Coordinates of C-alpha atoms and ligand atoms in Angstrom, one line a residue:
X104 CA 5.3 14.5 -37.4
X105 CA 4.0 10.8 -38.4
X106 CA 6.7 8.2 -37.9
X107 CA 5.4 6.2 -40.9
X108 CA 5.7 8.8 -43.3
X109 CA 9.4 8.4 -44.1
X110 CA 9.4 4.8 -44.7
X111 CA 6.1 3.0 -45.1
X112 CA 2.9 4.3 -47.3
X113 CA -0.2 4.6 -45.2
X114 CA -1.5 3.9 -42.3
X115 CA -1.8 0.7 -40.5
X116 CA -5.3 -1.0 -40.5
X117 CA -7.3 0.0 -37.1
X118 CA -7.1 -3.9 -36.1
X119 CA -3.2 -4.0 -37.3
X120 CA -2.5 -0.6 -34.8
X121 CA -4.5 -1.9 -31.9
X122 CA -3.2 -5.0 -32.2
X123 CA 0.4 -3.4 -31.7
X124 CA -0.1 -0.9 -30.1
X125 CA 0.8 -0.9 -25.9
X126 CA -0.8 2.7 -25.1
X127 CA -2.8 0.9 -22.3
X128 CA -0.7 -0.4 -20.4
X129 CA 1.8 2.4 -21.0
X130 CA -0.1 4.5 -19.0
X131 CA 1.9 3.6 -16.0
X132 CA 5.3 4.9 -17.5
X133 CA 3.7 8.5 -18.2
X134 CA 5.6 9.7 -15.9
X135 CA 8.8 7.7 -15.6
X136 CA 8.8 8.7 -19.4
X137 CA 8.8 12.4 -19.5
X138 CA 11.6 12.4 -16.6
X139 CA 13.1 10.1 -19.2
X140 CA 12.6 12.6 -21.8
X141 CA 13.8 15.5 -19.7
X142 CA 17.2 14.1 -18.6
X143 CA 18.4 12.9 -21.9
X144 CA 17.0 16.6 -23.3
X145 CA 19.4 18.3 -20.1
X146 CA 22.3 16.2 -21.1
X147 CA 22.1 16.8 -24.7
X148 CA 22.3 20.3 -23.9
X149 CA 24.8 20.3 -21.3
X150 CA 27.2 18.2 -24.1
X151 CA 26.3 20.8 -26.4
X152 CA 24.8 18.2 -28.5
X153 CA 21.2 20.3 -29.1
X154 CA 21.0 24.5 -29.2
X155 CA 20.9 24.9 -25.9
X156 CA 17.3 27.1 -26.6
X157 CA 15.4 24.4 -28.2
X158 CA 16.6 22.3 -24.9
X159 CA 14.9 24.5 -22.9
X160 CA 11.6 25.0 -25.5
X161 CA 12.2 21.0 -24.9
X162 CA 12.0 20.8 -21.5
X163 CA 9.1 23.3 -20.9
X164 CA 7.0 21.7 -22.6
X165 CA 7.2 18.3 -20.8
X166 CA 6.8 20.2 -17.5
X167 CA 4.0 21.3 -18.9
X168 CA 2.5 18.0 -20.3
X169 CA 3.6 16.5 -16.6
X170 CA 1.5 19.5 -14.6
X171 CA -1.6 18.6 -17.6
X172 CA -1.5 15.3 -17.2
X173 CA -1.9 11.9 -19.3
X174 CA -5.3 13.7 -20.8
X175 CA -3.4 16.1 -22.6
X176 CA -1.7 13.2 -25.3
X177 CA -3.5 12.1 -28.0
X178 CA -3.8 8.1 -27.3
X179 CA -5.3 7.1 -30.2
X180 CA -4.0 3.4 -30.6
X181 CA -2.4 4.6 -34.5
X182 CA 0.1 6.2 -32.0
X183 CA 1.5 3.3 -31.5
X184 CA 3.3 4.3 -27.7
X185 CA 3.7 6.2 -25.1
X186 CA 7.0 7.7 -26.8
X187 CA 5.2 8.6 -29.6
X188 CA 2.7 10.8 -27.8
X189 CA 4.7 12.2 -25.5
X190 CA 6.6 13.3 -28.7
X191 CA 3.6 14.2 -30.8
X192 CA 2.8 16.3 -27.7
X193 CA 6.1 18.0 -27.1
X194 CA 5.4 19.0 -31.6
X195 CA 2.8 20.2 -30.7
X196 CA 3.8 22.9 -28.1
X197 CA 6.8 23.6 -30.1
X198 CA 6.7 22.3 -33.6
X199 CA 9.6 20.4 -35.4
X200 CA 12.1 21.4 -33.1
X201 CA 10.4 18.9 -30.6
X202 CA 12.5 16.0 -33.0
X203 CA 16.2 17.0 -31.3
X204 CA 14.7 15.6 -28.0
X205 CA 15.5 12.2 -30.3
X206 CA 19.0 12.8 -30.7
X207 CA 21.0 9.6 -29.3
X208 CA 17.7 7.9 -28.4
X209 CA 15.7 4.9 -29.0
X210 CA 12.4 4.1 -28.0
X211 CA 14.3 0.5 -27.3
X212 CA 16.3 2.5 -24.4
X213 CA 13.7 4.7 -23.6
X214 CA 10.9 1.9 -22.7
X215 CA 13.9 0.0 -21.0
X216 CA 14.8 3.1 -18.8
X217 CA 10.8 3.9 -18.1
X218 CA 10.0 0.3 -17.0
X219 CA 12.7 0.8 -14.5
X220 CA 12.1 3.7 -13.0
X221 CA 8.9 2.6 -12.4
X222 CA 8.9 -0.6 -10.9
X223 CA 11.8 0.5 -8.6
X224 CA 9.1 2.8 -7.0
X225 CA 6.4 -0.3 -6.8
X226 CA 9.7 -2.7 -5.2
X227 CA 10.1 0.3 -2.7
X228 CA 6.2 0.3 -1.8
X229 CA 5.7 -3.4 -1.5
X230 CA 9.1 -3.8 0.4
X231 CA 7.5 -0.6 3.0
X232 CA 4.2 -2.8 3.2
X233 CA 6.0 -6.1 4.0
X234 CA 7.8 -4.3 6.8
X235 CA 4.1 -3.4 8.3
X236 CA 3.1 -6.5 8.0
X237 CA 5.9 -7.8 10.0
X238 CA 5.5 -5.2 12.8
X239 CA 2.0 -5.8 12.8
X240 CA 2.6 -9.9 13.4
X241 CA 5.0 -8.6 16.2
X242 CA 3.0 -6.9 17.8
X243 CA 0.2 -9.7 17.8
X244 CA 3.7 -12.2 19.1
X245 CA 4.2 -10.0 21.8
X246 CA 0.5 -10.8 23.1
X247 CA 0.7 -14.5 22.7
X248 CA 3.9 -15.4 23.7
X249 CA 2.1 -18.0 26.7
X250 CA -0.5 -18.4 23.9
X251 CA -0.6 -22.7 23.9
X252 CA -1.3 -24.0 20.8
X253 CA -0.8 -27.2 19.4
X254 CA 2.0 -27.4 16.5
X255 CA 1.5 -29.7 13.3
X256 CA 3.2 -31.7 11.0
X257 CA 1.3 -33.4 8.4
X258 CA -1.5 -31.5 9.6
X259 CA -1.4 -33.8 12.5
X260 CA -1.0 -33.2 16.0
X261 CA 3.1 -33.2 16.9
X262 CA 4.4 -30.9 19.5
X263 CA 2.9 -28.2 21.9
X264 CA 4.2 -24.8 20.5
X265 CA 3.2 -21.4 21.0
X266 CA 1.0 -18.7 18.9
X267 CA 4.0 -16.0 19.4
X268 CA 6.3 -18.8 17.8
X269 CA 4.0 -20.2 15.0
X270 CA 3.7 -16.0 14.3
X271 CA 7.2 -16.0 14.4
X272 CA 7.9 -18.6 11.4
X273 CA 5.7 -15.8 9.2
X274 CA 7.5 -13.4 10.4
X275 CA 10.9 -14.5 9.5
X276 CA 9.5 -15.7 5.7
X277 CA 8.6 -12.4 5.0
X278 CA 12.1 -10.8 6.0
X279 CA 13.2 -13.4 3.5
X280 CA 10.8 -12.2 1.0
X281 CA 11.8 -8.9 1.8
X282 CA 15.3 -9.4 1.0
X283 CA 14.8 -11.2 -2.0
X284 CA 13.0 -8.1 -3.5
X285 CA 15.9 -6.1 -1.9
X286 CA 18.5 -8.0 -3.9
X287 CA 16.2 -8.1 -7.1
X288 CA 16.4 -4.2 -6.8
X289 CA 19.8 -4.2 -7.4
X290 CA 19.4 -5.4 -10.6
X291 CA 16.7 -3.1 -11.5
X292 CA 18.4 0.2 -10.5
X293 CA 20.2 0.2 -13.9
X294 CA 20.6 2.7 -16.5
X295 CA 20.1 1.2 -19.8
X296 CA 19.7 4.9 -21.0
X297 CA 22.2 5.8 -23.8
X298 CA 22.0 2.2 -26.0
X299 CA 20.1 3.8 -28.0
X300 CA 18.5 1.1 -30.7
X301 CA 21.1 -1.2 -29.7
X302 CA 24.8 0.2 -30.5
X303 CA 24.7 3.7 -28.7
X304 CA 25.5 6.9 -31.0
X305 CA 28.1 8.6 -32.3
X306 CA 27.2 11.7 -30.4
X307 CA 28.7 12.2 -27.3
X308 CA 26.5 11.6 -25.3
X309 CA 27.2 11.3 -21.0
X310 CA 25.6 8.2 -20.0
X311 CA 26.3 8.7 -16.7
X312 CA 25.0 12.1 -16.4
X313 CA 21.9 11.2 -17.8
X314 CA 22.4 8.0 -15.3
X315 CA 22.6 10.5 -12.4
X316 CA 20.1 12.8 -13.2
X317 CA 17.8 9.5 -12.8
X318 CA 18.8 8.6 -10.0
X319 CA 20.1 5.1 -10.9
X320 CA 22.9 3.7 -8.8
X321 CA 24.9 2.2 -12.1
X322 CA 25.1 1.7 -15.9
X323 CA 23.8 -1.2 -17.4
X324 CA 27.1 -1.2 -19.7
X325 CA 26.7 -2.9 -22.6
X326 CA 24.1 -1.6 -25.2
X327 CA 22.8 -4.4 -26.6
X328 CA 22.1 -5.9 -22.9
X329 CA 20.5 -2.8 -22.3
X330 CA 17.9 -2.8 -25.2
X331 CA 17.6 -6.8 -24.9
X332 CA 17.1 -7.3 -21.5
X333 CA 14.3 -8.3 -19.4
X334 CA 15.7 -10.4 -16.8
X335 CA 15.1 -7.8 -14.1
X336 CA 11.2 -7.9 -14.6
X337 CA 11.7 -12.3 -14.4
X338 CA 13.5 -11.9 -11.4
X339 CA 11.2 -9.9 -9.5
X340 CA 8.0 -11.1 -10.5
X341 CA 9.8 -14.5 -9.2
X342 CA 10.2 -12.8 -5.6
X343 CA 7.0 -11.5 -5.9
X344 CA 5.9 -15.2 -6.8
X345 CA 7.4 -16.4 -3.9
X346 CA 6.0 -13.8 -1.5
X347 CA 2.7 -14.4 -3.0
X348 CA 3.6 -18.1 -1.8
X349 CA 4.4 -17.4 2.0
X350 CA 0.9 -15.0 1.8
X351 CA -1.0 -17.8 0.6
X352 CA 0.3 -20.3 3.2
X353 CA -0.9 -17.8 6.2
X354 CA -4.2 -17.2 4.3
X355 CA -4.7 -21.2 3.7
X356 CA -4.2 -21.5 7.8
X357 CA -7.0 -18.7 8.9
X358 CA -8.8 -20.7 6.2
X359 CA -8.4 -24.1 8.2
X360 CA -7.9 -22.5 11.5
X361 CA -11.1 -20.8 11.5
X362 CA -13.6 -24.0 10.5
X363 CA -15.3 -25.9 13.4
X364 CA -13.5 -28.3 13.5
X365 CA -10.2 -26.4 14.5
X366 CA -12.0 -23.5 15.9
X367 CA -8.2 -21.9 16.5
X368 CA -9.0 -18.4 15.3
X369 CA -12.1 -15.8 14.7
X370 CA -11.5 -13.6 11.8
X371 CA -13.1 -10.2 11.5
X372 CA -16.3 -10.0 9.9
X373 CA -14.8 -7.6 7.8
X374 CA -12.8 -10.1 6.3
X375 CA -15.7 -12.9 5.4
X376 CA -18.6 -13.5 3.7
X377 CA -21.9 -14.7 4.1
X378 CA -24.4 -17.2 2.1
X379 CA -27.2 -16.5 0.1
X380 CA -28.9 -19.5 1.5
X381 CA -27.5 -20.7 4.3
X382 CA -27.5 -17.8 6.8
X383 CA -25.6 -19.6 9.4
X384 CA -22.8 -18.9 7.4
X385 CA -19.6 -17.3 7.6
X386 CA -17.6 -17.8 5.0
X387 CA -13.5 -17.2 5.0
X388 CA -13.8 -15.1 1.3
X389 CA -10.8 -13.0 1.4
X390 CA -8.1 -15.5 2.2
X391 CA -9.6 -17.5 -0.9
X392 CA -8.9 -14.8 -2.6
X393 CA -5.8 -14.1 -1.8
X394 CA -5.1 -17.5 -1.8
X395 CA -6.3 -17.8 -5.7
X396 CA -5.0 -14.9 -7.1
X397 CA -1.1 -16.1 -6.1
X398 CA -1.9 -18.4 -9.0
X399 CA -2.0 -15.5 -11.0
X400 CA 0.7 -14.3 -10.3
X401 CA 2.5 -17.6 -10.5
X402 CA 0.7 -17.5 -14.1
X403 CA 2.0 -14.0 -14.6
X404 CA 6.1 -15.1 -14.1
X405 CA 5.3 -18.6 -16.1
X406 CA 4.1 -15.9 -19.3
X407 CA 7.2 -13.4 -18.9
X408 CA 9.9 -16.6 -18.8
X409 CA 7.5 -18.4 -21.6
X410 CA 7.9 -14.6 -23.9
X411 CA 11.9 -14.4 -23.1
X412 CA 12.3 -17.8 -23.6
X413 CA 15.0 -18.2 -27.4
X414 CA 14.1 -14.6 -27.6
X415 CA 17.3 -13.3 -30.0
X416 CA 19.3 -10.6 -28.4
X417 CA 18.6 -6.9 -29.1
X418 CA 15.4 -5.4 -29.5
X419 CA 12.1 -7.8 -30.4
X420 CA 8.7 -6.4 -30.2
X421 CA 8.2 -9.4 -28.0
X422 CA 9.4 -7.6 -25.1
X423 CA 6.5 -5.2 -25.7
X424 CA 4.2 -8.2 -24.3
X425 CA 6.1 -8.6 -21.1
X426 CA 5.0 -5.3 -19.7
X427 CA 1.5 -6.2 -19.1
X428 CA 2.4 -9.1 -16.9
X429 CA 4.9 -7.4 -14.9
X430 CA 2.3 -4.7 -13.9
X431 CA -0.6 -7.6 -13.1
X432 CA 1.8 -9.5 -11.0
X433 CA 2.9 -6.6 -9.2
X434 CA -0.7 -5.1 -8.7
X435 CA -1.9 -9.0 -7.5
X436 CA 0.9 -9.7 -5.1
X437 CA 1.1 -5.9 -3.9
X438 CA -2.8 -6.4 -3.0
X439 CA -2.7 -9.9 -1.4
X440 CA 0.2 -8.7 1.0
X441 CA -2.0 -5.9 1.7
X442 CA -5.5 -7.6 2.8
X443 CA -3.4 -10.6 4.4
X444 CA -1.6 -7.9 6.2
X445 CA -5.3 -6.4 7.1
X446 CA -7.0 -9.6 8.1
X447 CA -4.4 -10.9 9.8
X448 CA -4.2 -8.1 12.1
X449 CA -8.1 -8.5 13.2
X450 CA -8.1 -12.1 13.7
X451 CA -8.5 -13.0 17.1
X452 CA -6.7 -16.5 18.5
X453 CA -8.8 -18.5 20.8
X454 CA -6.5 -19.3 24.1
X455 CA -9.0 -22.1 25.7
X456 CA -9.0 -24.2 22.2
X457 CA -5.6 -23.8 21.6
X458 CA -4.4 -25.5 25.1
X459 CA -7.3 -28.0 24.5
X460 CA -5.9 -28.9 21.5
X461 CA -2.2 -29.2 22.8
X462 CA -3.6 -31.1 25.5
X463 CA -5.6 -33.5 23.6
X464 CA -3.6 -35.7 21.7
X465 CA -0.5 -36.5 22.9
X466 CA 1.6 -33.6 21.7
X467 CA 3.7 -33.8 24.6
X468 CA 5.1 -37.3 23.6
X469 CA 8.3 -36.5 22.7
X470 CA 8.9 -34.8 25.8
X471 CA 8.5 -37.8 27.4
X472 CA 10.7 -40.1 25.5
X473 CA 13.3 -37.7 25.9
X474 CA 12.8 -37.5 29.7
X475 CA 13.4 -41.5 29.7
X476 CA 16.4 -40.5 28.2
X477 CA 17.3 -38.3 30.3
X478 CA 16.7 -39.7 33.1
X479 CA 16.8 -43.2 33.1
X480 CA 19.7 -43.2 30.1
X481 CA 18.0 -45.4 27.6
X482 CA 18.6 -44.8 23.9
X483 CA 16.2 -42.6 22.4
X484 CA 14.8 -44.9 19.9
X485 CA 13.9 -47.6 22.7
X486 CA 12.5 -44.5 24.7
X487 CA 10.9 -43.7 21.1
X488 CA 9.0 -47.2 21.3
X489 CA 7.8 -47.3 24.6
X490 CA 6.3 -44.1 24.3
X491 CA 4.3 -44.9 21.0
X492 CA 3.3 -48.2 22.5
X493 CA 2.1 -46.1 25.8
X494 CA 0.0 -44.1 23.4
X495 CA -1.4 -46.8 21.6
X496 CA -2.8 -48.5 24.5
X497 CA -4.1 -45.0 25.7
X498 CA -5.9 -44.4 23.1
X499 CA -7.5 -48.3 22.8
X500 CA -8.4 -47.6 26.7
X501 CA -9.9 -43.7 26.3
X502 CA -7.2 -42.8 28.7
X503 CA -6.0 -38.9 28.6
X504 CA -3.2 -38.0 28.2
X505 CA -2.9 -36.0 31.5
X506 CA -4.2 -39.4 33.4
X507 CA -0.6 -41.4 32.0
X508 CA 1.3 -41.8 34.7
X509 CA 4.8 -43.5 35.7
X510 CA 2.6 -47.4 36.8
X511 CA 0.8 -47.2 33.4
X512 CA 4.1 -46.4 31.1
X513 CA 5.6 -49.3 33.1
X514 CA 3.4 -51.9 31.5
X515 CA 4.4 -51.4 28.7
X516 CA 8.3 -50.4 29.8
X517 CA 7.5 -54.2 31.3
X518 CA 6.5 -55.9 27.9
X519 CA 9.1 -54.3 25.8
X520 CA 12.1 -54.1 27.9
X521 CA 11.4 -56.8 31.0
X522 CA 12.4 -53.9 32.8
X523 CA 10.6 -51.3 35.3
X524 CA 11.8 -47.6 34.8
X525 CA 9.8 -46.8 37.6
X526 CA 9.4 -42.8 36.7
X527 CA 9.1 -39.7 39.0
X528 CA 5.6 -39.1 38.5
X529 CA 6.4 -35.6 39.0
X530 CA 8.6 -35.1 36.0
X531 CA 5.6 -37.9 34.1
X532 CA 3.1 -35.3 34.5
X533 CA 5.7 -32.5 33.6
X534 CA 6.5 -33.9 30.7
X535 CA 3.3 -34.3 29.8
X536 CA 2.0 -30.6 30.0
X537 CA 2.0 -29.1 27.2
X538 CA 2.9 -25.4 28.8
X539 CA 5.4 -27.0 30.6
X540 CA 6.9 -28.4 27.8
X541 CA 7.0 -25.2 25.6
X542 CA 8.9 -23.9 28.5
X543 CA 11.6 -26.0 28.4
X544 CA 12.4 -25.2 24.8
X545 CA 14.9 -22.4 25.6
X546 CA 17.2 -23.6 21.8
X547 CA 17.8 -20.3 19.7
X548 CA 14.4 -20.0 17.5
X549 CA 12.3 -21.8 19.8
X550 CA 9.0 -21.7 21.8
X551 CA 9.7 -20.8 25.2
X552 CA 8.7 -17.3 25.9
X553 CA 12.2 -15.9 26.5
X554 CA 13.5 -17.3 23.3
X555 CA 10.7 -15.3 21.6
X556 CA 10.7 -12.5 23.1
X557 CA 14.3 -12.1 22.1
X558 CA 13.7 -13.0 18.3
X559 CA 11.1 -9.8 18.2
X560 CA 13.2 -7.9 19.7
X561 CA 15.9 -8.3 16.8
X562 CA 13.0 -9.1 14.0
X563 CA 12.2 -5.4 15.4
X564 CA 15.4 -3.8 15.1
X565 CA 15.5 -5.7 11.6
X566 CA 12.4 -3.3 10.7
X567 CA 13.6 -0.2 12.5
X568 CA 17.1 -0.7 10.7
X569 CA 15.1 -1.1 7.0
X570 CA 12.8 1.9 7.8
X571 CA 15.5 4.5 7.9
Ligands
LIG121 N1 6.1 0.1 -27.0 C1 7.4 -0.5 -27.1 C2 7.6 -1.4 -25.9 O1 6.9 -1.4 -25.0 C3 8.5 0.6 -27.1 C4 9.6 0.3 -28.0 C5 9.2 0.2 -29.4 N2 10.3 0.0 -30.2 C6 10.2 -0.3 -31.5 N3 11.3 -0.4 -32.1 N4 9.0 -0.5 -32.0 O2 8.5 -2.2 -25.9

């Protein structure tokens, strides 16, 4: 049966149906579409809305289209849909009476329905892969939590952490990110089955049976919000922006972490490239990559808002132009989270440079403002002074941090104060250790070893809860 015959004269140009037509990228609701076709065929027969006979004719042939596969439907753009071939299919196997599995139905619902079943699937595979990745960071914590490393802010030097804890911070994003697709979910498991082209049907038709057979957890109630509505694929291609985000920031760190100059990490040569010309090289590829392609999908959620944007309610062929996004967006942030996930795993952290670092450069200078504090009871932002001033004329003399001791801090205690604080040299050099330091940071969510150890202990029973 062609759909055009009723109404319009002719065919559309070849240009004019290829233009229109969104068989290509349909391809990925195949499936959720013949389960689509099968529960509203069940329920139609079940309300005694179809013989029950050509329900069945119906439903055997889609079972048999699903067991053929997508080679068996004629794709020919003139087609214009996936609908439409699954229908011209189903006519084919059983002739006219393949036109009752349209009773009640739109291809406005249908596409709606289809697009949700599928990408509730992809949200449940991304959300599984995000929980690897955060086992797999745990498991790299658990082997670094005396790991020194020097912490930055502003890329510069500012206080002696650990590689356990920085691990930590990704750790913690991605939960985040994993909720936020978690919630987004929510919002996609809805049934906009049954709104037909926009107003339902006067048949009686059981949304929630065909809601059930689904598998969707509730109605999206009113039928012109179910025909209209894209929302759902806005909102998660916005937490799939935002995980594409927290991905990029790890990959942009193995990126600066692994150059000379840092020389913090190794990644796997699995992971990198090489130069055509200069063969000394070994270039961090795959974390450009990754680190790119969250543009795209950035780009991806800017086009979906840009489409819906004044759109008028109800149906608009508009919504047709969505899809495409949605998939590339899920397909780019679905494959950075993977190879970050990969690379991440096989990069090796280099222990000596990391306390070098930490003890280069005066990380521990905080520590020993606040032992002035501590000890000797002077405001913090006098202490705060003295210290800077200390490390000022350090530096101007080449003196090391590790050779500052309580004579030398009294100079300048001296100049600013007219007053001698006359340090235990003990706690000086305690204070100024950066492993020492880390150790002494015992605060809920911070470095010392015993405060990580317990956030992966309940970042792991966060996983092992999810996983279930
Ligand atoms: N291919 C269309 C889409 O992806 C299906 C719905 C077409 N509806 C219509 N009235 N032309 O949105």
């Amino acid at each position: 049966m062609n759909l055009r015959s009723g109404r319009l004269k002719g065919k559309m140009t070849s240009d004019a149906a290829s233009f229109t037509s969104s068989l290509e990228f349909d391809r990925r609701i195949f499936q959720a579409d013949i389960r689509c076709n099968q529960a509203h065929t069940t329920m139609l027969k079940e309300q005694g809305i179809i013989p029950a006979d050509e329900a069945d004719k119906i439903i055997e042939a889609l079972q048999k289209l699903e067991a053929e596969g997508i080679d068996s439907l004629n794709m020919d753009p003139s087609v214009e849909d996936i609908h439409m071939a699954v229908e011209n299919y189903v006519t084919s196997q059983i002739g006219e009476a393949a036109g009752f599995m349209h009773t009640g139905k739109s291809r406005n619902d249908q596409v709606a329905t289809d697009l949700r079943l599928v990408l509730k699937d992809e949200i449940l595979d991304i959300q599984a892969d995000i929980l690897k990745f955060i086992l797999n960071i745990l498991d790299m914590a658990s082997q670094h939590t005396e790991t020194v490393m020097v912490g930055y802010t502003h890329l510069q030097h500012a206080q002696p952490t650990t590689f356990a804890h920085h691990l930590l911070s990704y750790a913690y994003a991605l939960k985040r990110d994993y909720q936020r697709l978690q919630d987004a979910y929510r919002r996609v498991d809805m049934c906009p089955l049954g709104s037909a082209a926009l107003t339902t049907t006067s048949f009686p038709i059981n949304r929630d049976r065909t809601r059930e057979l689904l598998g969707f957890s509730v109605l999206l109630e009113n039928s012109i919000d179910g025909v209209s509505s894209r929302d759902f694929m806005a909102e998660t291609v916005s937490a799939l922006s935002i995980l594409s985000m927290t991905l990029s920031r790890i990959c942009e760190e193995l990126i600066i972490w692994s150059t000379y100059e840092f020389g913090m990490v190794e990644i796997a040569g699995e992971y990198s490239s090489t130069s055509s010309i200069m063969p000394q090289k070994k270039n961090p590829d795959v974390a450009e990559i990754a680190r790119a392609k969250t543009a795209a999908v950035y780009g991806e959620l800017n086009t979906i808002l840009t489409i819906l944007k004044s759109l008028p309610q109800s149906y608009n062929r508009d919504l047709q132009e969505v899809t495409p996004h949605l998939w590339s967006a899920v397909d780019n942030s679905h494959s950075i989270l993977t190879i970050t996930t990969d690379m991440l795993s096989t990069t090796t952290f280099n222990k000596e440079r990391g306390k070098e670092l930490a003890d280069a450069n005066f990380s521990t200078a905080t520590e020993l403002a606040d032992l002035m504090v501590k000890e000797k009871n002077l405001p913090f932002r006098v202490a705060h002074q003295i210290v800077g001033r200390t490390v000022t004329k350090a530096i101007e003399g080449r003196i090391k941090p590790s050779d500052i001791n309580s004579e030398f801090i009294d100079i300048v205690a001296h100049e600013l104060t007219g007053e001698f604080l006359m340090l235990d040299n003990t706690k000086v050099k305690d204070a100024l250790d950066p492993e020492k330091v880390v150790r002494t940071r015992k605060v809920v969510g911070g470095p010392a070893s015993e405060m990580v150890e317990e956030a992966i202990g309940r970042l792991r029973e966060f996983v092992n809860r999810e996983s279930e």
